[in-house]
């Protein structure tokens, strides 16, 4: 595993922990759909399916992690959510929500984890 992959994995671990602390159930991590892409975290929030994109950045000159989801990325996430639903027996009664979790790792101090619900 290279440094970039390790950074991403660490951010996803923090994000999964935050979702669990918020009462969500983690269903899958790093679910791949052929060449269509990957869902970082699939969770259940009550009777709603939640597809989470996790973006992790180190402190410094990089863009804020929450700015990383473009309209194209949001459309891809919605398509991946449809693939996941199809592969797992249909949509839950509460529907589907796409969330973004931004993890910012400062040079010093604790990481900041931001959770934006319903971004796409």
CSV table of N, CA and C in Angstrom, one decimal:
chain,number,residue,atom,x,y,z
A,1,UNK,N,0.9,-1.2,0.0
A,1,UNK,CA,0.0,0.0,0.0
A,1,UNK,C,0.9,1.2,0.0
A,2,UNK,N,0.6,2.2,-0.9
A,2,UNK,CA,1.4,3.4,-1.0
A,2,UNK,C,0.9,4.4,0.0
A,3,UNK,N,1.6,5.5,0.1
A,3,UNK,CA,1.2,6.6,1.1
A,3,UNK,C,-0.2,7.2,0.8
A,4,UNK,N,-0.5,7.3,-0.5
A,4,UNK,CA,-1.8,7.9,-0.9
A,4,UNK,C,-3.0,6.9,-0.5
A,5,UNK,N,-2.8,5.6,-0.8
A,5,UNK,CA,-3.8,4.6,-0.4
A,5,UNK,C,-3.9,4.5,1.1
A,6,UNK,N,-2.8,4.6,1.8
A,6,UNK,CA,-2.9,4.6,3.3
A,6,UNK,C,-3.6,5.8,3.9
A,7,UNK,N,-3.4,7.0,3.3
A,7,UNK,CA,-4.1,8.2,3.7
A,7,UNK,C,-5.6,8.0,3.4
A,8,UNK,N,-6.0,7.5,2.3
A,8,UNK,CA,-7.4,7.3,2.0
A,8,UNK,C,-8.0,6.3,2.9
A,9,UNK,N,-7.3,5.2,3.2
A,9,UNK,CA,-7.8,4.2,4.1
A,9,UNK,C,-8.0,4.7,5.5
A,10,UNK,N,-7.1,5.5,6.0
A,10,UNK,CA,-7.2,6.2,7.3
A,10,UNK,C,-8.4,7.1,7.3
A,11,UNK,N,-8.6,7.9,6.3
A,11,UNK,CA,-9.8,8.8,6.2
A,11,UNK,C,-11.1,8.0,6.2
A,12,UNK,N,-11.1,6.9,5.5
A,12,UNK,CA,-12.3,6.0,5.4
A,12,UNK,C,-12.6,5.4,6.8
A,13,UNK,N,-11.5,5.0,7.5
A,13,UNK,CA,-11.7,4.4,8.9
A,13,UNK,C,-12.3,5.5,9.8
A,14,UNK,N,-11.8,6.7,9.7
A,14,UNK,CA,-12.4,7.8,10.6
A,14,UNK,C,-13.8,8.0,10.2
A,15,UNK,N,-14.1,8.0,8.9
A,15,UNK,CA,-15.5,8.3,8.4
A,15,UNK,C,-16.4,7.2,8.9
A,16,UNK,N,-16.0,5.9,8.7
A,16,UNK,CA,-16.9,4.8,9.2
A,16,UNK,C,-17.1,4.9,10.7
A,17,UNK,N,-16.1,5.3,11.4
A,17,UNK,CA,-16.3,5.4,12.9
A,17,UNK,C,-17.3,6.5,13.2
A,18,UNK,N,-17.2,7.7,12.5
A,18,UNK,CA,-18.1,8.8,12.7
A,18,UNK,C,-19.6,8.4,12.3
A,19,UNK,N,-19.8,7.6,11.2
A,19,UNK,CA,-21.1,7.2,10.9
A,19,UNK,C,-21.7,6.2,11.9
A,20,UNK,N,-20.8,5.3,12.4
A,20,UNK,CA,-21.3,4.4,13.5
A,20,UNK,C,-21.7,5.1,14.7
A,21,UNK,N,-20.9,6.1,15.1
A,21,UNK,CA,-21.2,6.9,16.3
A,21,UNK,C,-22.5,7.7,16.1
A,22,UNK,N,-22.8,8.0,14.9
A,22,UNK,CA,-24.1,8.7,14.6
A,22,UNK,C,-25.3,7.8,14.5
A,23,UNK,N,-25.0,6.5,14.8
A,23,UNK,CA,-26.1,5.5,14.9
A,23,UNK,C,-26.4,4.8,13.5
A,24,UNK,N,-25.5,5.0,12.6
A,24,UNK,CA,-25.7,4.3,11.3
A,24,UNK,C,-25.0,2.9,11.3
A,25,UNK,N,-25.5,2.0,10.5
A,25,UNK,CA,-25.0,0.7,10.4
A,25,UNK,C,-24.1,0.6,9.1
A,26,UNK,N,-22.9,0.2,9.2
A,26,UNK,CA,-22.0,0.1,8.0
A,26,UNK,C,-22.4,-1.2,7.3
A,27,UNK,N,-22.8,-1.2,6.1
A,27,UNK,CA,-23.1,-2.4,5.4
A,27,UNK,C,-21.9,-2.9,4.5
A,28,UNK,N,-21.2,-2.0,3.9
A,28,UNK,CA,-20.1,-2.4,3.1
A,28,UNK,C,-19.1,-1.2,3.0
A,29,UNK,N,-17.8,-1.6,2.7
A,29,UNK,CA,-16.8,-0.6,2.5
A,29,UNK,C,-16.1,-1.0,1.2
A,30,UNK,N,-15.8,0.0,0.4
A,30,UNK,CA,-15.0,-0.2,-0.8
A,30,UNK,C,-15.7,-1.1,-1.8
A,31,UNK,N,-17.0,-0.9,-2.0
A,31,UNK,CA,-17.8,-1.8,-2.9
A,31,UNK,C,-17.5,-1.4,-4.3
A,32,UNK,N,-17.0,-2.4,-5.1
A,32,UNK,CA,-16.7,-2.1,-6.5
A,32,UNK,C,-17.7,-2.6,-7.4
A,33,UNK,N,-17.9,-1.9,-8.5
A,33,UNK,CA,-18.9,-2.3,-9.5
A,33,UNK,C,-18.2,-2.3,-10.9
A,34,UNK,N,-17.5,-3.3,-11.1
A,34,UNK,CA,-16.8,-3.4,-12.4
A,34,UNK,C,-15.9,-2.2,-12.7
A,35,UNK,N,-16.1,-1.7,-13.9
A,35,UNK,CA,-15.4,-0.5,-14.3
A,35,UNK,C,-16.1,0.8,-14.0
A,36,UNK,N,-17.3,0.7,-13.4
A,36,UNK,CA,-18.1,1.9,-13.1
A,36,UNK,C,-17.5,2.7,-11.9
A,37,UNK,N,-16.8,2.0,-11.0
A,37,UNK,CA,-16.2,2.7,-9.9
A,37,UNK,C,-16.4,2.0,-8.6
A,38,UNK,N,-16.3,2.8,-7.5
A,38,UNK,CA,-16.3,2.2,-6.2
A,38,UNK,C,-17.1,3.2,-5.3
A,39,UNK,N,-17.9,2.6,-4.4
A,39,UNK,CA,-18.5,3.3,-3.3
A,39,UNK,C,-17.7,3.1,-2.1
A,40,UNK,N,-17.2,4.2,-1.4
A,40,UNK,CA,-16.3,4.1,-0.3
A,40,UNK,C,-17.0,3.4,0.9
A,41,UNK,N,-18.2,3.9,1.2
A,41,UNK,CA,-19.0,3.3,2.4
A,41,UNK,C,-20.5,3.2,2.0
A,42,UNK,N,-21.1,2.1,2.2
A,42,UNK,CA,-22.5,1.9,2.1
A,42,UNK,C,-23.0,1.7,3.5
A,43,UNK,N,-24.0,2.5,3.9
A,43,UNK,CA,-24.5,2.4,5.3
A,43,UNK,C,-26.0,2.4,5.3
A,44,UNK,N,-26.6,2.2,6.5
A,44,UNK,CA,-28.0,2.3,6.6
A,44,UNK,C,-28.3,3.3,7.8
A,45,UNK,N,-29.1,4.2,7.5
A,45,UNK,CA,-29.5,5.2,8.5
A,45,UNK,C,-31.0,5.1,8.7
A,46,UNK,N,-31.4,4.3,9.7
A,46,UNK,CA,-32.8,3.9,9.9
A,46,UNK,C,-33.2,3.0,8.7
A,47,UNK,N,-34.2,3.5,7.9
A,47,UNK,CA,-34.6,2.7,6.7
A,47,UNK,C,-34.1,3.3,5.4
A,48,UNK,N,-33.1,4.2,5.5
A,48,UNK,CA,-32.5,4.9,4.4
A,48,UNK,C,-31.2,4.3,4.0
A,49,UNK,N,-30.9,4.0,2.8
A,49,UNK,CA,-29.6,3.5,2.3
A,49,UNK,C,-28.8,4.8,2.1
A,50,UNK,N,-27.6,4.8,2.6
A,50,UNK,CA,-26.7,5.9,2.5
A,50,UNK,C,-25.4,5.5,1.8
A,51,UNK,N,-25.1,6.2,0.6
A,51,UNK,CA,-23.9,5.9,-0.1
A,51,UNK,C,-23.0,7.1,0.2
A,52,UNK,N,-21.8,6.8,0.7
A,52,UNK,CA,-20.9,7.8,1.2
A,52,UNK,C,-19.6,7.9,0.4
A,53,UNK,N,-19.3,9.1,0.0
A,53,UNK,CA,-18.0,9.4,-0.7
A,53,UNK,C,-17.1,10.0,0.4
A,54,UNK,N,-15.9,9.5,0.6
A,54,UNK,CA,-15.0,10.0,1.6
A,54,UNK,C,-13.8,10.7,0.8
A,55,UNK,N,-13.5,11.9,1.2
A,55,UNK,CA,-12.4,12.6,0.7
A,55,UNK,C,-11.5,13.0,1.8
A,56,UNK,N,-10.2,12.6,1.7
A,56,UNK,CA,-9.3,12.9,2.8
A,56,UNK,C,-8.2,13.8,2.2
A,57,UNK,N,-7.8,14.9,3.0
A,57,UNK,CA,-6.8,15.8,2.6
A,57,UNK,C,-5.9,16.1,3.8
A,58,UNK,N,-4.6,16.3,3.5
A,58,UNK,CA,-3.7,16.8,4.5
A,58,UNK,C,-3.8,18.3,4.5
A,59,UNK,N,-3.5,18.9,5.7
A,59,UNK,CA,-3.6,20.3,5.8
A,59,UNK,C,-2.5,20.9,4.8
A,60,UNK,N,-2.8,22.1,4.3
A,60,UNK,CA,-1.9,22.7,3.4
A,60,UNK,C,-2.6,23.4,2.3
A,61,UNK,N,-2.0,23.4,1.1
A,61,UNK,CA,-2.5,24.1,0.0
A,61,UNK,C,-3.5,23.4,-0.9
A,62,UNK,N,-3.9,22.2,-0.5
A,62,UNK,CA,-4.9,21.5,-1.3
A,62,UNK,C,-6.3,22.0,-1.1
A,63,UNK,N,-7.2,21.8,-2.1
A,63,UNK,CA,-8.5,22.2,-2.0
A,63,UNK,C,-9.2,21.5,-0.8
A,64,UNK,N,-10.2,22.1,-0.2
A,64,UNK,CA,-10.9,21.5,0.9
A,64,UNK,C,-11.6,20.2,0.4
A,65,UNK,N,-11.6,19.1,1.2
A,65,UNK,CA,-12.1,17.9,0.7
A,65,UNK,C,-13.6,17.9,0.3
A,66,UNK,N,-14.4,18.8,0.9
A,66,UNK,CA,-15.8,18.9,0.5
A,66,UNK,C,-16.0,19.5,-0.9
A,67,UNK,N,-14.9,20.2,-1.4
A,67,UNK,CA,-15.0,20.7,-2.8
A,67,UNK,C,-14.7,19.7,-3.9
A,68,UNK,N,-14.4,18.5,-3.5
A,68,UNK,CA,-13.9,17.5,-4.4
A,68,UNK,C,-15.0,16.8,-5.2
A,69,UNK,N,-16.3,17.0,-4.8
A,69,UNK,CA,-17.4,16.3,-5.5
A,69,UNK,C,-18.0,17.2,-6.6
A,70,UNK,N,-17.6,17.0,-7.8
A,70,UNK,CA,-18.1,17.7,-8.9
A,70,UNK,C,-19.5,17.2,-9.3
A,71,UNK,N,-20.2,17.9,-10.2
A,71,UNK,CA,-21.5,17.4,-10.7
A,71,UNK,C,-21.3,16.0,-11.4
A,72,UNK,N,-20.2,15.8,-12.1
A,72,UNK,CA,-19.9,14.5,-12.7
A,72,UNK,C,-19.7,13.4,-11.7
A,73,UNK,N,-19.0,13.7,-10.6
A,73,UNK,CA,-18.8,12.8,-9.6
A,73,UNK,C,-20.1,12.4,-8.9
A,74,UNK,N,-20.9,13.4,-8.6
A,74,UNK,CA,-22.2,13.2,-8.0
A,74,UNK,C,-23.1,12.3,-8.9
A,75,UNK,N,-23.1,12.5,-10.2
A,75,UNK,CA,-23.9,11.6,-11.1
A,75,UNK,C,-23.3,10.2,-11.1
A,76,UNK,N,-22.0,10.0,-11.0
A,76,UNK,CA,-21.4,8.7,-10.9
A,76,UNK,C,-21.8,8.0,-9.6
A,77,UNK,N,-21.9,8.8,-8.5
A,77,UNK,CA,-22.3,8.2,-7.3
A,77,UNK,C,-23.7,7.7,-7.3
A,78,UNK,N,-24.6,8.5,-7.9
A,78,UNK,CA,-26.0,8.1,-8.0
A,78,UNK,C,-26.1,6.8,-8.9
A,79,UNK,N,-25.3,6.7,-10.0
A,79,UNK,CA,-25.4,5.5,-10.8
A,79,UNK,C,-24.9,4.3,-10.0
A,80,UNK,N,-23.8,4.5,-9.3
A,80,UNK,CA,-23.2,3.4,-8.4
A,80,UNK,C,-24.3,3.0,-7.4
A,81,UNK,N,-25.0,3.9,-6.8
A,81,UNK,CA,-26.0,3.6,-5.8
A,81,UNK,C,-27.1,2.7,-6.5
A,82,UNK,N,-27.5,3.0,-7.7
A,82,UNK,CA,-28.4,2.2,-8.5
A,82,UNK,C,-27.9,0.8,-8.7
A,83,UNK,N,-26.6,0.7,-9.1
A,83,UNK,CA,-26.0,-0.6,-9.2
A,83,UNK,C,-26.0,-1.4,-7.9
A,84,UNK,N,-25.7,-0.8,-6.8
A,84,UNK,CA,-25.7,-1.5,-5.5
A,84,UNK,C,-27.1,-2.0,-5.2
A,85,UNK,N,-28.1,-1.1,-5.4
A,85,UNK,CA,-29.5,-1.5,-5.1
A,85,UNK,C,-29.9,-2.7,-5.9
A,86,UNK,N,-29.5,-2.7,-7.2
A,86,UNK,CA,-29.9,-3.8,-8.1
A,86,UNK,C,-29.2,-5.1,-7.6
A,87,UNK,N,-28.0,-5.0,-7.2
A,87,UNK,CA,-27.2,-6.1,-6.8
A,87,UNK,C,-27.6,-6.7,-5.4
A,88,UNK,N,-28.4,-5.9,-4.7
A,88,UNK,CA,-28.7,-6.3,-3.3
A,88,UNK,C,-30.2,-6.3,-3.0
A,89,UNK,N,-31.0,-6.5,-4.1
A,89,UNK,CA,-32.4,-6.8,-3.9
A,89,UNK,C,-33.4,-5.7,-3.8
A,90,UNK,N,-33.0,-4.5,-4.3
A,90,UNK,CA,-34.0,-3.4,-4.4
A,90,UNK,C,-33.7,-2.3,-3.3
A,91,UNK,N,-34.5,-1.2,-3.6
A,91,UNK,CA,-34.3,0.0,-2.7
A,91,UNK,C,-35.0,-0.2,-1.4
A,92,UNK,N,-34.4,0.3,-0.3
A,92,UNK,CA,-35.1,0.3,1.0
A,92,UNK,C,-36.3,1.2,1.0
A,93,UNK,N,-37.2,1.0,2.0
A,93,UNK,CA,-38.4,1.9,2.1
A,93,UNK,C,-38.1,3.4,2.3
A,94,UNK,N,-36.9,3.7,2.9
A,94,UNK,CA,-36.6,5.1,3.1
A,94,UNK,C,-35.8,5.7,2.0
A,95,UNK,N,-35.6,5.0,0.9
A,95,UNK,CA,-34.9,5.6,-0.3
A,95,UNK,C,-33.4,5.6,-0.1
A,96,UNK,N,-32.8,6.4,-0.9
A,96,UNK,CA,-31.3,6.4,-1.0
A,96,UNK,C,-30.9,7.8,-0.8
A,97,UNK,N,-29.8,8.0,-0.1
A,97,UNK,CA,-29.2,9.3,0.1
A,97,UNK,C,-27.7,9.2,-0.2
A,98,UNK,N,-27.1,10.3,-0.8
A,98,UNK,CA,-25.7,10.3,-1.1
A,98,UNK,C,-25.1,11.4,-0.1
A,99,UNK,N,-24.2,10.9,0.7
A,99,UNK,CA,-23.5,11.8,1.6
A,99,UNK,C,-22.0,12.0,1.3
A,100,UNK,N,-21.4,13.0,1.7
A,100,UNK,CA,-20.0,13.3,1.6
A,100,UNK,C,-19.4,13.5,2.9
A,101,UNK,N,-18.3,12.8,3.1
A,101,UNK,CA,-17.5,13.0,4.4
A,101,UNK,C,-16.2,13.5,4.0
A,102,UNK,N,-15.8,14.7,4.5
A,102,UNK,CA,-14.5,15.3,4.3
A,102,UNK,C,-13.7,15.1,5.5
A,103,UNK,N,-12.5,14.6,5.4
A,103,UNK,CA,-11.5,14.4,6.5
A,103,UNK,C,-10.3,15.3,6.2
A,104,UNK,N,-10.0,16.2,7.1
A,104,UNK,CA,-8.9,17.1,7.0
A,104,UNK,C,-7.9,16.8,8.1
A,105,UNK,N,-6.7,16.4,7.7
A,105,UNK,CA,-5.6,16.1,8.6
A,105,UNK,C,-4.7,17.2,8.7
A,106,UNK,N,-4.7,18.0,9.8
A,106,UNK,CA,-3.8,19.1,10.0
A,106,UNK,C,-2.4,18.7,10.3
A,107,UNK,N,-1.5,19.6,10.1
A,107,UNK,CA,-0.1,19.2,10.4
A,107,UNK,C,0.1,18.9,11.9
A,108,UNK,N,-0.7,19.5,12.7
A,108,UNK,CA,-0.7,19.2,14.2
A,108,UNK,C,-2.2,19.2,14.6
A,109,UNK,N,-2.4,18.3,15.6
A,109,UNK,CA,-3.7,18.2,16.2
A,109,UNK,C,-4.5,17.1,15.6
A,110,UNK,N,-5.8,17.1,16.1
A,110,UNK,CA,-6.7,16.0,15.7
A,110,UNK,C,-7.3,16.3,14.3
A,111,UNK,N,-7.6,15.2,13.6
A,111,UNK,CA,-8.3,15.3,12.3
A,111,UNK,C,-9.7,16.0,12.5
A,112,UNK,N,-10.1,16.6,11.5
A,112,UNK,CA,-11.5,17.2,11.4
A,112,UNK,C,-12.3,16.3,10.4
A,113,UNK,N,-13.5,15.9,10.9
A,113,UNK,CA,-14.3,15.1,10.1
A,113,UNK,C,-15.6,15.8,9.9
A,114,UNK,N,-16.0,16.1,8.6
A,114,UNK,CA,-17.2,16.8,8.3
A,114,UNK,C,-18.1,15.9,7.6
A,115,UNK,N,-19.4,15.9,7.9
A,115,UNK,CA,-20.4,15.0,7.3
A,115,UNK,C,-21.5,15.9,6.7
A,116,UNK,N,-21.6,15.9,5.3
A,116,UNK,CA,-22.6,16.6,4.6
A,116,UNK,C,-23.6,15.5,4.1
A,117,UNK,N,-24.9,15.7,4.5
A,117,UNK,CA,-25.9,14.7,4.1
A,117,UNK,C,-26.7,15.2,2.9
A,118,UNK,N,-27.0,14.2,2.0
A,118,UNK,CA,-27.8,14.5,0.9
A,118,UNK,C,-27.2,15.5,-0.1
A,119,UNK,N,-25.9,15.2,-0.5
A,119,UNK,CA,-25.2,16.1,-1.4
A,119,UNK,C,-25.5,15.9,-2.9
A,120,UNK,N,-26.1,14.7,-3.2
A,120,UNK,CA,-26.4,14.5,-4.6
A,120,UNK,C,-27.7,13.7,-4.8
